[in-house]
Amino acid sequence: MQQYPYYDQLAAQLYWQAKKIEELETDLIQLKNELSEVKEQRQIHVDKIEYKFDQLKIERLEGTLNIGISPGGGKQVEEMIVEGKEMELSDPYKSQLFQDAKDQVDGYMNSDCLRDIQNMEEKYRVIFGQEYREAIIDDLRKQIDKRIDYYINLLMKDNNSGVDPAVVAQKVKRDMMTAIERHVMSKVNKEEQQ
């Protein structure tokens, strides 16, 4: 009987390829199932956002972005008192100042904030993805009014001659950039520890 080593080798190789394809199909099914589970878990839920005014800081983002700041021993914005009395937005000057600063911050949020987040990602070599970036922006948006109010009260206390809405807006944007950078750095540090 004549042996055909070439055909034996070909048969062995076909057998190996069939086994490999079978393994890959099993892995593919498993990956599809895991992807389905991840898609189902992608719901973003924001429970409670606490405001402490020391510094705007992102502590973690696990479905929820918690940002907190706290000067003056943890006083809330509602508790801030200027010259012995609470400041309210019913003051027409303060209302206009608030709206002007808010318009400037909203303009930043609508145009440049996403770009700045992407620049931070590039700087720290991390990628969040569009949905995660939007979650960060949404959580920051929820804090804009209180931050503007905080800086208006602070600046009005220090400067009786008037407050520039551009200064208020700049301080709020600076706080947001600090928060974003700290969040990106904590994300990078967390990934490096794993």
Short mmCIF file of C-alpha atoms in Angstrom, two decimals:
data_model
loop_
_atom_site.label_atom_id
_atom_site.label_comp_id
_atom_site.label_asym_id
_atom_site.label_seq_id
_atom_site.Cartn_x
_atom_site.Cartn_y
_atom_site.Cartn_z
CA MET A 1 0.00 0.00 0.00
CA GLN A 2 1.38 3.33 -1.02
CA GLN A 3 1.42 6.17 1.48
CA TYR A 4 0.53 9.70 0.61
CA PRO A 5 2.15 11.96 3.17
CA TYR A 6 0.87 15.06 1.42
CA TYR A 7 -2.76 13.92 1.81
CA ASP A 8 -2.20 12.91 5.41
CA GLN A 9 -0.74 16.32 6.14
CA LEU A 10 -3.62 18.03 4.31
CA ALA A 11 -6.19 15.99 6.24
CA ALA A 12 -4.48 16.84 9.55
CA GLN A 13 -4.43 20.52 8.67
CA LEU A 14 -8.12 20.48 7.67
CA TYR A 15 -8.96 18.72 10.92
CA TRP A 16 -7.02 21.37 12.92
CA GLN A 17 -8.75 24.21 11.02
CA ALA A 18 -12.18 22.69 11.63
CA LYS A 19 -11.44 22.49 15.37
CA LYS A 20 -10.16 26.08 15.39
CA ILE A 21 -13.28 27.33 13.58
CA GLU A 22 -15.41 25.49 16.12
CA GLU A 23 -13.52 27.21 19.00
CA LEU A 24 -13.87 30.61 17.34
CA GLU A 25 -17.61 30.11 16.85
CA THR A 26 -17.97 29.24 20.54
CA ASP A 27 -15.98 32.35 21.51
CA LEU A 28 -18.08 34.51 19.17
CA ILE A 29 -21.33 33.29 20.71
CA GLN A 30 -19.95 33.98 24.18
CA LEU A 31 -18.84 37.49 23.18
CA LYS A 32 -22.26 38.23 21.66
CA ASN A 33 -23.94 37.18 24.90
CA GLU A 34 -21.58 39.34 26.97
CA LEU A 35 -22.17 42.30 24.64
CA SER A 36 -25.93 41.92 25.04
CA GLU A 37 -25.52 41.93 28.82
CA VAL A 38 -23.35 45.06 28.69
CA LYS A 39 -25.87 46.85 26.45
CA GLU A 40 -28.63 46.08 28.93
CA GLN A 41 -26.51 47.49 31.80
CA ARG A 42 -25.71 50.79 30.04
CA GLN A 43 -28.61 52.64 31.60
CA ILE A 44 -27.40 55.75 33.37
CA HIS A 45 -29.08 56.46 36.67
CA VAL A 46 -28.40 59.55 38.73
CA ASP A 47 -29.49 59.13 42.34
CA LYS A 48 -28.47 62.18 44.28
CA ILE A 49 -25.97 64.91 43.59
CA GLU A 50 -24.59 66.58 46.69
CA TYR A 51 -23.07 70.04 46.47
CA LYS A 52 -20.16 70.95 48.72
CA PHE A 53 -18.24 74.09 47.86
CA ASP A 54 -14.54 73.55 48.36
CA GLN A 55 -13.63 72.59 44.89
CA LEU A 56 -15.58 71.07 42.02
CA LYS A 57 -14.35 67.50 42.02
CA ILE A 58 -15.42 64.32 40.23
CA GLU A 59 -14.97 61.45 42.62
CA ARG A 60 -16.19 58.51 40.55
CA LEU A 61 -18.43 57.62 37.65
CA GLU A 62 -20.12 54.28 37.94
CA GLY A 63 -23.36 55.03 36.18
CA THR A 64 -23.47 58.22 38.25
CA LEU A 65 -21.14 61.18 38.20
CA ASN A 66 -20.71 62.57 41.72
CA ILE A 67 -19.27 66.06 41.78
CA GLY A 68 -18.81 67.93 45.05
CA ILE A 69 -17.35 71.17 46.31
CA SER A 70 -17.28 72.73 49.83
CA PRO A 71 -15.77 75.93 51.28
CA GLY A 72 -16.72 77.29 54.68
CA GLY A 73 -17.10 74.00 56.47
CA GLY A 74 -19.52 72.32 54.11
CA LYS A 75 -22.15 75.07 53.89
CA GLN A 76 -24.60 74.62 51.08
CA VAL A 77 -25.36 77.40 48.59
CA GLU A 78 -28.75 77.84 50.24
CA GLU A 79 -26.95 78.61 53.54
CA MET A 80 -24.57 81.22 52.12
CA ILE A 81 -25.06 84.59 53.75
CA VAL A 82 -23.62 87.83 52.43
CA GLU A 83 -23.24 90.77 54.86
CA GLY A 84 -25.57 89.18 57.40
CA LYS A 85 -28.45 88.46 55.00
CA GLU A 86 -29.22 85.83 52.41
CA MET A 87 -28.84 86.86 48.80
CA GLU A 88 -31.74 85.96 46.54
CA LEU A 89 -32.15 86.02 42.81
CA SER A 90 -35.16 88.32 43.17
CA ASP A 91 -32.71 91.26 43.05
CA PRO A 92 -32.98 92.49 39.41
CA TYR A 93 -29.24 93.22 39.16
CA LYS A 94 -28.37 89.80 40.49
CA SER A 95 -30.97 88.13 38.24
CA GLN A 96 -29.50 89.78 35.15
CA LEU A 97 -25.96 89.01 36.28
CA PHE A 98 -26.94 85.38 36.83
CA GLN A 99 -28.57 85.11 33.38
CA ASP A 100 -25.60 86.74 31.61
CA ALA A 101 -23.13 84.39 33.32
CA LYS A 102 -25.38 81.37 32.64
CA ASP A 103 -25.58 82.28 28.94
CA GLN A 104 -21.79 82.35 28.73
CA VAL A 105 -21.38 79.03 30.56
CA ASP A 106 -24.12 77.42 28.43
CA GLY A 107 -22.30 78.63 25.33
CA TYR A 108 -19.16 76.90 26.57
CA MET A 109 -21.07 73.71 27.40
CA ASN A 110 -22.65 73.65 23.93
CA SER A 111 -19.50 74.37 21.96
CA ASP A 112 -16.18 73.74 23.71
CA CYS A 113 -16.74 71.44 26.69
CA LEU A 114 -16.82 68.24 24.61
CA ARG A 115 -13.60 69.27 22.85
CA ASP A 116 -11.93 69.96 26.22
CA ILE A 117 -12.93 66.52 27.51
CA GLN A 118 -11.46 64.93 24.39
CA ASN A 119 -8.26 66.95 24.89
CA MET A 120 -8.03 65.62 28.46
CA GLU A 121 -8.51 62.09 27.16
CA GLU A 122 -5.69 62.66 24.70
CA LYS A 123 -3.44 64.19 27.35
CA TYR A 124 -3.92 61.28 29.75
CA ARG A 125 -4.23 58.61 27.03
CA VAL A 126 -7.67 57.34 27.98
CA ILE A 127 -10.82 56.98 25.88
CA PHE A 128 -14.28 57.44 27.40
CA GLY A 129 -16.57 57.15 24.40
CA GLN A 130 -19.30 59.57 23.37
CA GLU A 131 -21.95 58.31 25.80
CA TYR A 132 -19.60 58.65 28.79
CA ARG A 133 -18.53 62.17 27.68
CA GLU A 134 -22.18 63.21 27.41
CA ALA A 135 -22.87 61.82 30.90
CA ILE A 136 -20.05 63.98 32.28
CA ILE A 137 -21.44 67.05 30.50
CA ASP A 138 -24.99 66.35 31.71
CA ASP A 139 -23.84 66.01 35.30
CA LEU A 140 -21.85 69.23 35.05
CA ARG A 141 -24.86 71.03 33.56
CA LYS A 142 -26.93 70.13 36.61
CA GLN A 143 -24.50 72.05 38.80
CA ILE A 144 -24.09 75.21 36.74
CA ASP A 145 -26.84 77.25 38.43
CA LYS A 146 -25.59 76.62 41.95
CA ARG A 147 -21.98 77.34 40.97
CA ILE A 148 -22.96 80.60 39.28
CA ASP A 149 -25.00 81.60 42.31
CA TYR A 150 -22.10 80.70 44.60
CA TYR A 151 -19.62 82.88 42.67
CA ILE A 152 -22.07 85.77 42.36
CA ASN A 153 -22.56 85.75 46.13
CA LEU A 154 -18.83 85.45 46.74
CA LEU A 155 -17.89 88.23 44.31
CA MET A 156 -20.69 90.54 45.47
CA LYS A 157 -19.46 90.16 49.03
CA ASP A 158 -15.89 91.07 47.99
CA ASN A 159 -16.75 93.75 45.40
CA ASN A 160 -19.59 96.17 46.07
CA SER A 161 -19.00 98.12 42.85
CA GLY A 162 -20.32 95.36 40.63
CA VAL A 163 -19.60 91.91 39.33
CA ASP A 164 -18.63 91.03 35.77
CA PRO A 165 -20.64 88.04 34.44
CA ALA A 166 -17.62 87.03 32.36
CA VAL A 167 -15.58 86.63 35.58
CA VAL A 168 -18.31 84.46 37.10
CA ALA A 169 -18.54 82.36 33.95
CA GLN A 170 -14.75 81.99 33.80
CA LYS A 171 -14.61 80.75 37.40
CA VAL A 172 -17.37 78.20 36.75
CA LYS A 173 -15.63 76.98 33.57
CA ARG A 174 -12.34 76.71 35.48
CA ASP A 175 -14.07 74.60 38.14
CA MET A 176 -15.53 72.36 35.45
CA MET A 177 -12.14 71.85 33.79
CA THR A 178 -10.59 71.03 37.17
CA ALA A 179 -13.36 68.51 37.83
CA ILE A 180 -12.96 66.90 34.42
CA GLU A 181 -9.19 66.68 34.76
CA ARG A 182 -9.41 65.15 38.22
CA HIS A 183 -11.95 62.65 36.98
CA VAL A 184 -9.76 61.66 34.04
CA MET A 185 -6.73 61.35 36.32
CA SER A 186 -8.65 59.18 38.81
CA LYS A 187 -9.86 56.99 35.94
CA VAL A 188 -6.27 56.59 34.69
CA ASN A 189 -5.00 55.82 38.21
CA LYS A 190 -7.78 53.29 38.73
CA GLU A 191 -6.95 51.53 35.44
CA GLU A 192 -3.23 51.47 36.30
CA GLN A 193 -3.98 49.79 39.64
CA GLN A 194 -5.94 47.01 37.97
#
